[in-house]
Amino acid sequence: MSLSGRILVGLLAGVATGLFFGELVADLKVVGDIFIQLLQVTVLPYIVVSLISGIGRMQMQQARQLAVRGALVLLVIWAMALGLIFAATLAFPNVDAASFFGSAAPVDVKQPNLYELYLPANIFYSLANNLVPAVVLFSILLGVALITVEEKDGVLRIFNGLAEALSRINGLVVQLTPYGIFAIAAAAAGTMTIEELGRVQVYLVTYICLALLITFLIFPGLIAALSGIPFAEILRTFRDPLVTAFATGNQFVVLPQIAESCKELLRRHELGGEEANSSVDVLVPVSFNFPSLGKLLVLLFVLFAAWFTDTDLGMTERISLAFGGLFSLFGSINVAVPYLLETLHVPADMFQLFLVTGIVVGRFGAMLAALHIVVLSVLG
């Protein structure tokens, strides 16, 4: 049985175990947390070495072309996503708004230090505190500097070797995925309550349908149309990282898997080579730092919250939400959502509902975010 098949078996067995034993299997969450930590062991070092070696191998002209192409693909994806999100609100029925979320009590959310998040004043501090944007910026700067260094082959060989070693470590840990997913699913199913989720079934159904439509039809179709790679092969190549991202609710842990799968796909269609590998090594970690479709779908909740509380949104508010939401999602979702709710004068208690629904939709968002990285990397 393939890895993705074993992961699905572990997921279904975990859900069944959680539903049958309930709170008795709550302690399995510890096993799931350990597994996710193991997956994360190699990710941040992999981002550093792959970015430095990927950019350092390039010529300056190639780096500029890659930046332009990647930016164009990203802008197209964002435009398409915003159009789909606002169109999805047509699925909300015309009913009287609910009234049990009406308090305007502010939500106390810690504001991040953006300078610390994006500027690597101390790269060791950024690495220790998992400040991914700052680490990426440092790696890009070092990689660009290496382009102009004449005697760089020895340095690049070291980074290439480290990247390969980290990929092998990640591959070994990934083999444990079915067992880790079993523990995560069992603990979640055993402790989850669905009383509050029943109130927001309109949002849940709309979100899940839109996420599945983009993941299994629009994104693979976009790659197939622009690259000539068969539709079915795209899904088959990336099924393991997609299933892992869905089961863990975390696209960050599958970045090494996505990079290796992208290179394998390009090699099979004679689109590989040193230039293609360098591009993938750059695009995969860089794309993680920009709002993905998994994040942008959060705007659907904000629109749902406005519908849910009978808050009227005109065209000006919708345009403001599109641009304000896009830029605010460069940071944390848990900071962006209260800000957007406040901007639209939606009751702040809706944020609590967002946290509850995140238990369900977060996994679909993580799967979509993983495929977003795939699209950006292959097309870029």
mmCIF file of C-alpha atoms in Angstrom:
data_model
loop_
_atom_site.group_PDB
_atom_site.id
_atom_site.type_symbol
_atom_site.label_atom_id
_atom_site.label_comp_id
_atom_site.label_asym_id
_atom_site.label_seq_id
_atom_site.Cartn_x
_atom_site.Cartn_y
_atom_site.Cartn_z
ATOM 1 C CA MET A 1 0.000 0.000 0.000
ATOM 2 C CA SER A 2 1.246 3.500 -0.837
ATOM 3 C CA LEU A 3 2.155 5.990 1.879
ATOM 4 C CA SER A 4 -0.937 8.119 1.202
ATOM 5 C CA GLY A 5 -3.095 4.991 1.452
ATOM 6 C CA ARG A 6 -1.566 4.085 4.818
ATOM 7 C CA ILE A 7 -2.054 7.681 5.998
ATOM 8 C CA LEU A 8 -5.755 7.530 5.088
ATOM 9 C CA VAL A 9 -6.106 4.208 6.919
ATOM 10 C CA GLY A 10 -4.439 5.744 9.977
ATOM 11 C CA LEU A 11 -6.717 8.783 9.756
ATOM 12 C CA LEU A 12 -9.927 6.741 9.505
ATOM 13 C CA ALA A 13 -8.807 4.316 12.222
ATOM 14 C CA GLY A 14 -7.971 7.267 14.483
ATOM 15 C CA VAL A 15 -11.372 8.888 13.966
ATOM 16 C CA ALA A 16 -13.137 5.589 14.660
ATOM 17 C CA THR A 17 -11.054 5.042 17.799
ATOM 18 C CA GLY A 18 -11.754 8.559 19.062
ATOM 19 C CA LEU A 19 -15.498 8.283 18.468
ATOM 20 C CA PHE A 20 -15.654 4.885 20.196
ATOM 21 C CA PHE A 21 -13.452 5.575 23.243
ATOM 22 C CA GLY A 22 -14.050 9.330 23.608
ATOM 23 C CA GLU A 23 -12.078 11.059 26.364
ATOM 24 C CA LEU A 24 -10.169 7.850 27.144
ATOM 25 C CA VAL A 25 -7.858 8.459 24.161
ATOM 26 C CA ALA A 26 -7.347 12.188 24.819
ATOM 27 C CA ASP A 27 -3.773 11.496 25.980
ATOM 28 C CA LEU A 28 -2.878 10.348 22.454
ATOM 29 C CA LYS A 29 -2.595 14.050 21.665
ATOM 30 C CA VAL A 30 0.871 13.889 23.236
ATOM 31 C CA VAL A 31 1.931 11.287 20.659
ATOM 32 C CA GLY A 32 0.537 13.472 17.862
ATOM 33 C CA ASP A 33 2.379 16.525 19.178
ATOM 34 C CA ILE A 34 5.656 14.578 19.288
ATOM 35 C CA PHE A 35 5.140 13.450 15.695
ATOM 36 C CA ILE A 36 4.542 17.015 14.455
ATOM 37 C CA GLN A 37 7.649 18.165 16.318
ATOM 38 C CA LEU A 38 9.667 15.441 14.586
ATOM 39 C CA LEU A 39 8.341 16.574 11.198
ATOM 40 C CA GLN A 40 9.436 20.129 11.983
ATOM 41 C CA VAL A 41 12.979 19.132 12.946
ATOM 42 C CA THR A 42 14.378 19.506 9.429
ATOM 43 C CA VAL A 43 12.075 22.159 7.954
ATOM 44 C CA LEU A 44 13.721 25.400 9.081
ATOM 45 C CA PRO A 45 17.299 24.185 8.392
ATOM 46 C CA TYR A 46 16.058 22.911 5.015
ATOM 47 C CA ILE A 47 14.657 26.354 4.164
ATOM 48 C CA VAL A 48 18.025 27.982 4.948
ATOM 49 C CA VAL A 49 20.291 25.610 3.016
ATOM 50 C CA SER A 50 17.953 25.159 0.023
ATOM 51 C CA LEU A 51 17.457 28.905 -0.413
ATOM 52 C CA ILE A 52 21.149 29.711 -0.141
ATOM 53 C CA SER A 53 22.234 26.922 -2.515
ATOM 54 C CA GLY A 54 19.312 27.471 -4.905
ATOM 55 C CA ILE A 55 19.910 31.203 -5.340
ATOM 56 C CA GLY A 56 23.708 30.883 -5.159
ATOM 57 C CA ARG A 57 23.780 28.514 -8.158
ATOM 58 C CA MET A 58 21.928 31.020 -10.332
ATOM 59 C CA GLN A 59 23.127 33.801 -12.577
ATOM 60 C CA MET A 60 21.811 37.263 -11.713
ATOM 61 C CA GLN A 61 19.660 37.365 -14.861
ATOM 62 C CA GLN A 62 18.095 34.007 -13.993
ATOM 63 C CA ALA A 63 17.323 35.203 -10.457
ATOM 64 C CA ARG A 64 15.571 38.295 -11.830
ATOM 65 C CA GLN A 65 13.506 36.205 -14.255
ATOM 66 C CA LEU A 66 12.509 33.826 -11.474
ATOM 67 C CA ALA A 67 11.411 36.718 -9.254
ATOM 68 C CA VAL A 68 9.294 38.215 -12.046
ATOM 69 C CA ARG A 69 7.681 34.906 -13.012
ATOM 70 C CA GLY A 70 6.997 33.922 -9.419
ATOM 71 C CA ALA A 71 5.415 37.321 -8.716
ATOM 72 C CA LEU A 72 3.180 37.076 -11.805
ATOM 73 C CA VAL A 73 1.964 33.586 -10.882
ATOM 74 C CA LEU A 74 1.302 34.714 -7.301
ATOM 75 C CA LEU A 75 -0.707 37.760 -8.447
ATOM 76 C CA VAL A 76 -2.808 35.585 -10.782
ATOM 77 C CA ILE A 77 -3.522 33.127 -7.946
ATOM 78 C CA TRP A 78 -4.500 35.940 -5.567
ATOM 79 C CA ALA A 79 -6.832 37.537 -8.125
ATOM 80 C CA MET A 80 -8.477 34.190 -8.879
ATOM 81 C CA ALA A 81 -8.837 33.432 -5.159
ATOM 82 C CA LEU A 82 -10.490 36.745 -4.306
ATOM 83 C CA GLY A 83 -12.944 36.310 -7.177
ATOM 84 C CA LEU A 84 -13.894 32.806 -6.004
ATOM 85 C CA ILE A 85 -14.248 33.888 -2.367
ATOM 86 C CA PHE A 86 -16.632 36.751 -3.117
ATOM 87 C CA ALA A 87 -18.576 34.567 -5.565
ATOM 88 C CA ALA A 88 -18.927 31.864 -2.886
ATOM 89 C CA THR A 89 -20.980 34.246 -0.717
ATOM 90 C CA LEU A 90 -23.828 33.756 -3.199
ATOM 91 C CA ALA A 91 -24.295 30.373 -1.504
ATOM 92 C CA PHE A 92 -25.378 32.084 1.732
ATOM 93 C CA PRO A 93 -29.203 31.924 1.873
ATOM 94 C CA ASN A 94 -31.436 34.916 2.551
ATOM 95 C CA VAL A 95 -32.559 34.260 6.127
ATOM 96 C CA ASP A 96 -33.002 36.266 9.288
ATOM 97 C CA ALA A 97 -29.644 36.767 10.975
ATOM 98 C CA ALA A 98 -28.801 34.929 14.155
ATOM 99 C CA SER A 99 -28.558 37.032 17.267
ATOM 100 C CA PHE A 100 -26.647 34.959 19.787
ATOM 101 C CA PHE A 101 -23.338 36.516 18.743
ATOM 102 C CA GLY A 102 -23.931 40.146 19.423
ATOM 103 C CA SER A 103 -21.444 41.310 22.010
ATOM 104 C CA ALA A 104 -18.983 43.935 20.931
ATOM 105 C CA ALA A 105 -16.454 42.949 23.584
ATOM 106 C CA PRO A 106 -12.939 43.327 22.229
ATOM 107 C CA VAL A 107 -10.766 40.280 21.700
ATOM 108 C CA ASP A 108 -7.413 40.531 23.413
ATOM 109 C CA VAL A 109 -4.918 39.442 20.763
ATOM 110 C CA LYS A 110 -1.197 40.016 21.138
ATOM 111 C CA GLN A 111 0.128 42.152 18.303
ATOM 112 C CA PRO A 112 3.288 40.764 16.679
ATOM 113 C CA ASN A 113 6.506 42.738 16.379
ATOM 114 C CA LEU A 114 6.688 43.104 12.588
ATOM 115 C CA TYR A 115 10.293 44.321 12.674
ATOM 116 C CA GLU A 116 11.277 41.213 14.593
ATOM 117 C CA LEU A 117 9.184 38.988 12.349
ATOM 118 C CA TYR A 118 10.589 40.193 9.030
ATOM 119 C CA LEU A 119 14.024 41.684 9.775
ATOM 120 C CA PRO A 120 16.770 39.248 10.886
ATOM 121 C CA ALA A 121 18.677 41.572 13.205
ATOM 122 C CA ASN A 122 19.919 38.419 14.961
ATOM 123 C CA ILE A 123 19.623 35.381 12.702
ATOM 124 C CA PHE A 124 20.252 32.991 15.604
ATOM 125 C CA TYR A 125 17.350 34.537 17.532
ATOM 126 C CA SER A 126 15.153 34.240 14.428
ATOM 127 C CA LEU A 127 16.089 30.573 14.003
ATOM 128 C CA ALA A 128 15.532 29.798 17.694
ATOM 129 C CA ASN A 129 12.101 31.468 17.725
ATOM 130 C CA ASN A 130 10.905 30.042 14.390
ATOM 131 C CA LEU A 131 10.575 33.481 12.759
ATOM 132 C CA VAL A 132 10.302 32.103 9.229
ATOM 133 C CA PRO A 133 10.039 35.406 7.263
ATOM 134 C CA ALA A 134 13.217 36.760 8.897
ATOM 135 C CA VAL A 135 15.072 33.494 8.236
ATOM 136 C CA VAL A 136 13.942 33.536 4.596
ATOM 137 C CA LEU A 137 15.071 37.143 4.122
ATOM 138 C CA PHE A 138 18.516 36.355 5.565
ATOM 139 C CA SER A 139 18.843 33.276 3.330
ATOM 140 C CA ILE A 140 17.819 35.245 0.230
ATOM 141 C CA LEU A 141 20.332 37.999 0.977
ATOM 142 C CA LEU A 142 23.133 35.470 1.477
ATOM 143 C CA GLY A 143 22.148 33.545 -1.650
ATOM 144 C CA VAL A 144 22.069 36.711 -3.795
ATOM 145 C CA ALA A 145 25.479 37.709 -2.431
ATOM 146 C CA LEU A 146 26.865 34.287 -3.402
ATOM 147 C CA ILE A 147 25.813 34.856 -7.035
ATOM 148 C CA THR A 148 28.559 37.460 -7.388
ATOM 149 C CA VAL A 149 31.231 35.382 -5.582
ATOM 150 C CA GLU A 150 33.647 33.716 -8.029
ATOM 151 C CA GLU A 151 35.027 30.931 -5.782
ATOM 152 C CA LYS A 152 31.709 29.611 -4.505
ATOM 153 C CA ASP A 153 31.682 25.976 -5.688
ATOM 154 C CA GLY A 154 33.079 24.640 -2.412
ATOM 155 C CA VAL A 155 30.502 26.514 -0.341
ATOM 156 C CA LEU A 156 27.627 25.425 -2.578
ATOM 157 C CA ARG A 157 28.697 21.764 -2.375
ATOM 158 C CA ILE A 158 28.378 21.958 1.405
ATOM 159 C CA PHE A 159 24.882 23.462 1.238
ATOM 160 C CA ASN A 160 23.811 20.973 -1.455
ATOM 161 C CA GLY A 161 25.007 18.090 0.700
ATOM 162 C CA LEU A 162 23.187 19.455 3.750
ATOM 163 C CA ALA A 163 19.974 19.870 1.746
ATOM 164 C CA GLU A 164 20.162 16.246 0.555
ATOM 165 C CA ALA A 165 20.876 14.975 4.077
ATOM 166 C CA LEU A 166 17.954 16.938 5.527
ATOM 167 C CA SER A 167 15.666 15.575 2.803
ATOM 168 C CA ARG A 168 16.650 12.024 3.738
ATOM 169 C CA ILE A 169 15.975 12.661 7.423
ATOM 170 C CA ASN A 170 12.568 14.088 6.531
ATOM 171 C CA GLY A 171 11.882 11.040 4.359
ATOM 172 C CA LEU A 172 12.554 8.716 7.294
ATOM 173 C CA VAL A 173 10.254 10.688 9.621
ATOM 174 C CA VAL A 174 7.516 10.794 6.968
ATOM 175 C CA GLN A 175 7.359 6.980 7.101
ATOM 176 C CA LEU A 176 5.957 7.380 10.631
ATOM 177 C CA THR A 177 3.093 9.540 9.340
ATOM 178 C CA PRO A 178 0.335 6.859 9.489
ATOM 179 C CA TYR A 179 0.999 6.306 13.205
ATOM 180 C CA GLY A 180 1.238 10.000 14.015
ATOM 181 C CA ILE A 181 -1.962 10.725 12.109
ATOM 182 C CA PHE A 182 -3.753 7.932 13.978
ATOM 183 C CA ALA A 183 -2.849 9.558 17.312
ATOM 184 C CA ILE A 184 -3.844 13.057 16.153
ATOM 185 C CA ALA A 185 -7.191 11.909 14.718
ATOM 186 C CA ALA A 186 -8.071 9.758 17.736
ATOM 187 C CA ALA A 187 -7.390 12.562 20.218
ATOM 188 C CA ALA A 188 -9.293 15.127 18.122
ATOM 189 C CA ALA A 189 -12.338 12.906 17.522
ATOM 190 C CA GLY A 190 -12.426 11.880 21.181
ATOM 191 C CA THR A 191 -12.474 15.423 22.579
ATOM 192 C CA MET A 192 -14.245 17.465 19.893
ATOM 193 C CA THR A 193 -17.714 18.866 20.531
ATOM 194 C CA ILE A 194 -20.019 19.637 17.607
ATOM 195 C CA GLU A 195 -22.720 21.710 19.326
ATOM 196 C CA GLU A 196 -21.310 25.052 18.221
ATOM 197 C CA LEU A 197 -20.314 23.718 14.803
ATOM 198 C CA GLY A 198 -23.959 23.023 14.025
ATOM 199 C CA ARG A 199 -24.694 26.746 14.135
ATOM 200 C CA VAL A 200 -22.363 27.531 11.266
ATOM 201 C CA GLN A 201 -23.048 24.698 8.859
ATOM 202 C CA VAL A 202 -23.577 27.195 6.000
ATOM 203 C CA TYR A 203 -20.015 28.454 6.366
ATOM 204 C CA LEU A 204 -18.561 24.966 6.850
ATOM 205 C CA VAL A 205 -20.246 23.521 3.766
ATOM 206 C CA THR A 206 -19.334 26.540 1.611
ATOM 207 C CA TYR A 207 -15.711 26.564 2.776
ATOM 208 C CA ILE A 208 -15.183 22.819 2.343
ATOM 209 C CA CYS A 209 -16.812 22.733 -1.099
ATOM 210 C CA LEU A 210 -14.741 25.700 -2.299
ATOM 211 C CA ALA A 211 -11.510 24.216 -0.882
ATOM 212 C CA LEU A 212 -12.171 20.855 -2.532
ATOM 213 C CA LEU A 213 -13.077 22.508 -5.849
ATOM 214 C CA ILE A 214 -9.806 24.455 -5.937
ATOM 215 C CA THR A 215 -7.662 21.575 -4.649
ATOM 216 C CA PHE A 216 -8.899 18.815 -6.921
ATOM 217 C CA LEU A 217 -10.060 20.703 -10.011
ATOM 218 C CA ILE A 218 -8.948 24.309 -10.468
ATOM 219 C CA PHE A 219 -5.321 24.134 -9.295
ATOM 220 C CA PRO A 220 -4.427 20.818 -11.021
ATOM 221 C CA GLY A 221 -6.252 22.049 -14.135
ATOM 222 C CA LEU A 222 -4.239 25.280 -14.103
ATOM 223 C CA ILE A 223 -0.939 23.376 -13.923
ATOM 224 C CA ALA A 224 -2.051 20.939 -16.630
ATOM 225 C CA ALA A 225 -3.195 23.718 -18.970
ATOM 226 C CA LEU A 226 -0.007 25.782 -18.650
ATOM 227 C CA SER A 227 2.619 23.030 -18.382
ATOM 228 C CA GLY A 228 1.156 20.145 -20.398
ATOM 229 C CA ILE A 229 1.571 17.748 -17.463
ATOM 230 C CA PRO A 230 -1.436 15.372 -17.237
ATOM 231 C CA PHE A 231 -4.086 16.301 -14.675
ATOM 232 C CA ALA A 232 -4.153 12.900 -12.957
ATOM 233 C CA GLU A 233 -0.372 12.732 -12.674
ATOM 234 C CA ILE A 234 -0.276 16.026 -10.786
ATOM 235 C CA LEU A 235 -2.639 14.726 -8.098
ATOM 236 C CA ARG A 236 -0.852 11.369 -7.976
ATOM 237 C CA THR A 237 2.576 12.982 -7.529
ATOM 238 C CA PHE A 238 1.542 15.249 -4.666
ATOM 239 C CA ARG A 239 -0.998 13.055 -2.872
ATOM 240 C CA ASP A 240 1.376 12.175 -0.002
ATOM 241 C CA PRO A 241 2.187 15.782 1.041
ATOM 242 C CA LEU A 242 -1.454 16.817 0.507
ATOM 243 C CA VAL A 243 -2.801 14.035 2.719
ATOM 244 C CA THR A 244 -0.146 14.774 5.369
ATOM 245 C CA ALA A 245 -0.954 18.503 5.318
ATOM 246 C CA PHE A 246 -4.667 17.723 5.688
ATOM 247 C CA ALA A 247 -4.183 15.220 8.504
ATOM 248 C CA THR A 248 -1.793 17.415 10.513
ATOM 249 C CA GLY A 249 -3.468 20.734 9.650
ATOM 250 C CA ASN A 250 0.023 22.106 8.948
ATOM 251 C CA GLN A 251 1.501 22.823 5.498
ATOM 252 C CA PHE A 252 4.844 23.952 6.960
ATOM 253 C CA VAL A 253 5.887 20.394 7.818
ATOM 254 C CA VAL A 254 5.554 19.154 4.216
ATOM 255 C CA LEU A 255 7.788 21.752 2.509
ATOM 256 C CA PRO A 256 10.672 19.278 1.961
ATOM 257 C CA GLN A 257 8.224 16.705 0.542
ATOM 258 C CA ILE A 258 6.747 19.299 -1.819
ATOM 259 C CA ALA A 259 10.200 20.323 -3.090
ATOM 260 C CA GLU A 260 11.258 16.732 -3.800
ATOM 261 C CA SER A 261 7.928 15.924 -5.486
ATOM 262 C CA CYS A 262 8.203 19.036 -7.694
ATOM 263 C CA LYS A 263 11.705 18.023 -8.834
ATOM 264 C CA GLU A 264 10.554 14.455 -9.497
ATOM 265 C CA LEU A 265 7.587 15.655 -11.566
ATOM 266 C CA LEU A 266 9.752 17.978 -13.658
ATOM 267 C CA ARG A 267 12.364 15.252 -14.216
ATOM 268 C CA ARG A 268 9.742 12.816 -15.501
ATOM 269 C CA HIS A 269 8.684 15.336 -18.147
ATOM 270 C CA GLU A 270 12.242 16.331 -19.087
ATOM 271 C CA LEU A 271 11.711 19.775 -17.586
ATOM 272 C CA GLY A 272 14.279 19.211 -14.853
ATOM 273 C CA GLY A 273 17.953 20.075 -14.648
ATOM 274 C CA GLU A 274 20.097 22.270 -12.461
ATOM 275 C CA GLU A 275 18.178 25.444 -13.323
ATOM 276 C CA ALA A 276 14.797 23.873 -12.555
ATOM 277 C CA ASN A 277 16.052 22.379 -9.285
ATOM 278 C CA SER A 278 17.467 25.745 -8.221
ATOM 279 C CA SER A 279 14.157 27.422 -9.003
ATOM 280 C CA VAL A 280 12.199 24.878 -6.944
ATOM 281 C CA ASP A 281 14.651 25.224 -4.033
ATOM 282 C CA VAL A 282 13.963 28.964 -4.050
ATOM 283 C CA LEU A 283 10.233 29.073 -4.770
ATOM 284 C CA VAL A 284 9.076 26.434 -2.255
ATOM 285 C CA PRO A 285 10.450 28.109 0.898
ATOM 286 C CA VAL A 286 9.829 31.660 -0.352
ATOM 287 C CA SER A 287 6.185 30.999 -1.241
ATOM 288 C CA PHE A 288 5.458 29.893 2.324
ATOM 289 C CA ASN A 289 5.917 33.507 3.457
ATOM 290 C CA PHE A 290 3.184 34.949 1.218
ATOM 291 C CA PRO A 291 -0.550 34.563 1.897
ATOM 292 C CA SER A 292 -1.644 31.283 0.344
ATOM 293 C CA LEU A 293 -5.142 30.326 -0.714
ATOM 294 C CA GLY A 294 -5.401 28.450 2.571
ATOM 295 C CA LYS A 295 -5.022 31.803 4.346
ATOM 296 C CA LEU A 296 -7.072 33.845 1.895
ATOM 297 C CA LEU A 297 -10.099 31.617 2.451
ATOM 298 C CA VAL A 298 -10.224 33.192 5.916
ATOM 299 C CA LEU A 299 -11.884 36.135 4.148
ATOM 300 C CA LEU A 300 -14.831 33.832 3.505
ATOM 301 C CA PHE A 301 -15.383 33.639 7.274
ATOM 302 C CA VAL A 302 -15.311 37.441 7.546
ATOM 303 C CA LEU A 303 -17.955 37.661 4.814
ATOM 304 C CA PHE A 304 -19.942 34.917 6.554
ATOM 305 C CA ALA A 305 -19.680 36.823 9.846
ATOM 306 C CA ALA A 306 -21.113 39.915 8.173
ATOM 307 C CA TRP A 307 -23.993 37.845 6.746
ATOM 308 C CA PHE A 308 -24.471 36.043 10.062
ATOM 309 C CA THR A 309 -24.853 39.319 12.019
ATOM 310 C CA ASP A 310 -26.807 41.110 9.289
ATOM 311 C CA THR A 311 -23.984 43.586 8.657
ATOM 312 C CA ASP A 312 -24.530 45.243 5.291
ATOM 313 C CA LEU A 313 -21.419 45.404 3.074
ATOM 314 C CA GLY A 314 -21.328 47.729 0.111
ATOM 315 C CA MET A 315 -18.910 47.629 -2.797
ATOM 316 C CA THR A 316 -16.492 49.975 -1.022
ATOM 317 C CA GLU A 317 -16.338 47.719 2.043
ATOM 318 C CA ARG A 318 -15.796 44.641 -0.132
ATOM 319 C CA ILE A 319 -12.921 46.247 -2.038
ATOM 320 C CA SER A 320 -11.422 47.411 1.258
ATOM 321 C CA LEU A 321 -11.762 43.882 2.643
ATOM 322 C CA ALA A 322 -10.029 42.399 -0.420
ATOM 323 C CA PHE A 323 -6.952 44.625 -0.192
ATOM 324 C CA GLY A 324 -6.883 45.001 3.597
ATOM 325 C CA GLY A 325 -7.356 41.272 4.067
ATOM 326 C CA LEU A 326 -4.611 40.377 1.608
ATOM 327 C CA PHE A 327 -2.020 42.558 3.328
ATOM 328 C CA SER A 328 -3.095 41.741 6.886
ATOM 329 C CA LEU A 329 -2.730 38.011 6.142
ATOM 330 C CA PHE A 330 1.015 38.420 5.708
ATOM 331 C CA GLY A 331 0.961 38.093 9.503
ATOM 332 C CA SER A 332 -0.934 35.787 11.829
ATOM 333 C CA ILE A 333 -4.492 34.729 10.991
ATOM 334 C CA ASN A 334 -5.464 35.141 14.646
ATOM 335 C CA VAL A 335 -4.423 38.782 14.454
ATOM 336 C CA ALA A 336 -5.866 39.462 10.998
ATOM 337 C CA VAL A 337 -9.380 38.158 11.671
ATOM 338 C CA PRO A 338 -10.183 40.382 14.700
ATOM 339 C CA TYR A 339 -8.758 43.365 12.791
ATOM 340 C CA LEU A 340 -10.948 42.657 9.744
ATOM 341 C CA LEU A 341 -14.044 42.096 11.891
ATOM 342 C CA GLU A 342 -13.458 45.399 13.631
ATOM 343 C CA THR A 343 -12.904 47.170 10.299
ATOM 344 C CA LEU A 344 -16.302 45.979 9.044
ATOM 345 C CA HIS A 345 -18.005 46.698 12.405
ATOM 346 C CA VAL A 346 -18.872 43.039 12.908
ATOM 347 C CA PRO A 347 -19.362 41.974 16.571
ATOM 348 C CA ALA A 348 -16.042 40.844 18.026
ATOM 349 C CA ASP A 349 -17.557 37.665 19.528
ATOM 350 C CA MET A 350 -17.570 36.187 16.032
ATOM 351 C CA PHE A 351 -13.846 35.578 16.487
ATOM 352 C CA GLN A 352 -14.681 32.889 19.054
ATOM 353 C CA LEU A 353 -16.807 31.185 16.424
ATOM 354 C CA PHE A 354 -13.872 31.411 14.011
ATOM 355 C CA LEU A 355 -11.660 29.537 16.487
ATOM 356 C CA VAL A 356 -14.259 26.781 16.846
ATOM 357 C CA THR A 357 -14.719 26.302 13.092
ATOM 358 C CA GLY A 358 -10.948 26.276 12.638
ATOM 359 C CA ILE A 359 -10.934 22.752 14.085
ATOM 360 C CA VAL A 360 -12.636 21.569 10.894
ATOM 361 C CA VAL A 361 -11.757 23.996 8.107
ATOM 362 C CA GLY A 362 -8.125 24.392 9.168
ATOM 363 C CA ARG A 363 -7.244 20.985 7.731
ATOM 364 C CA PHE A 364 -8.788 21.781 4.353
ATOM 365 C CA GLY A 365 -6.987 25.135 4.423
ATOM 366 C CA ALA A 366 -3.637 23.441 5.119
ATOM 367 C CA MET A 367 -4.151 21.037 2.208
ATOM 368 C CA LEU A 368 -5.039 23.932 -0.087
ATOM 369 C CA ALA A 369 -2.030 25.933 1.131
ATOM 370 C CA ALA A 370 0.257 23.002 0.308
ATOM 371 C CA LEU A 371 -1.114 22.807 -3.235
ATOM 372 C CA HIS A 372 -0.770 26.597 -3.547
ATOM 373 C CA ILE A 373 2.983 26.155 -2.978
ATOM 374 C CA VAL A 374 3.031 23.380 -5.598
ATOM 375 C CA VAL A 375 1.343 25.581 -8.217
ATOM 376 C CA LEU A 376 3.651 28.509 -7.552
ATOM 377 C CA SER A 377 6.749 26.297 -7.687
ATOM 378 C CA VAL A 378 5.903 24.277 -10.821
ATOM 379 C CA LEU A 379 4.559 27.180 -12.887
ATOM 380 C CA GLY A 380 7.149 29.650 -11.599
#
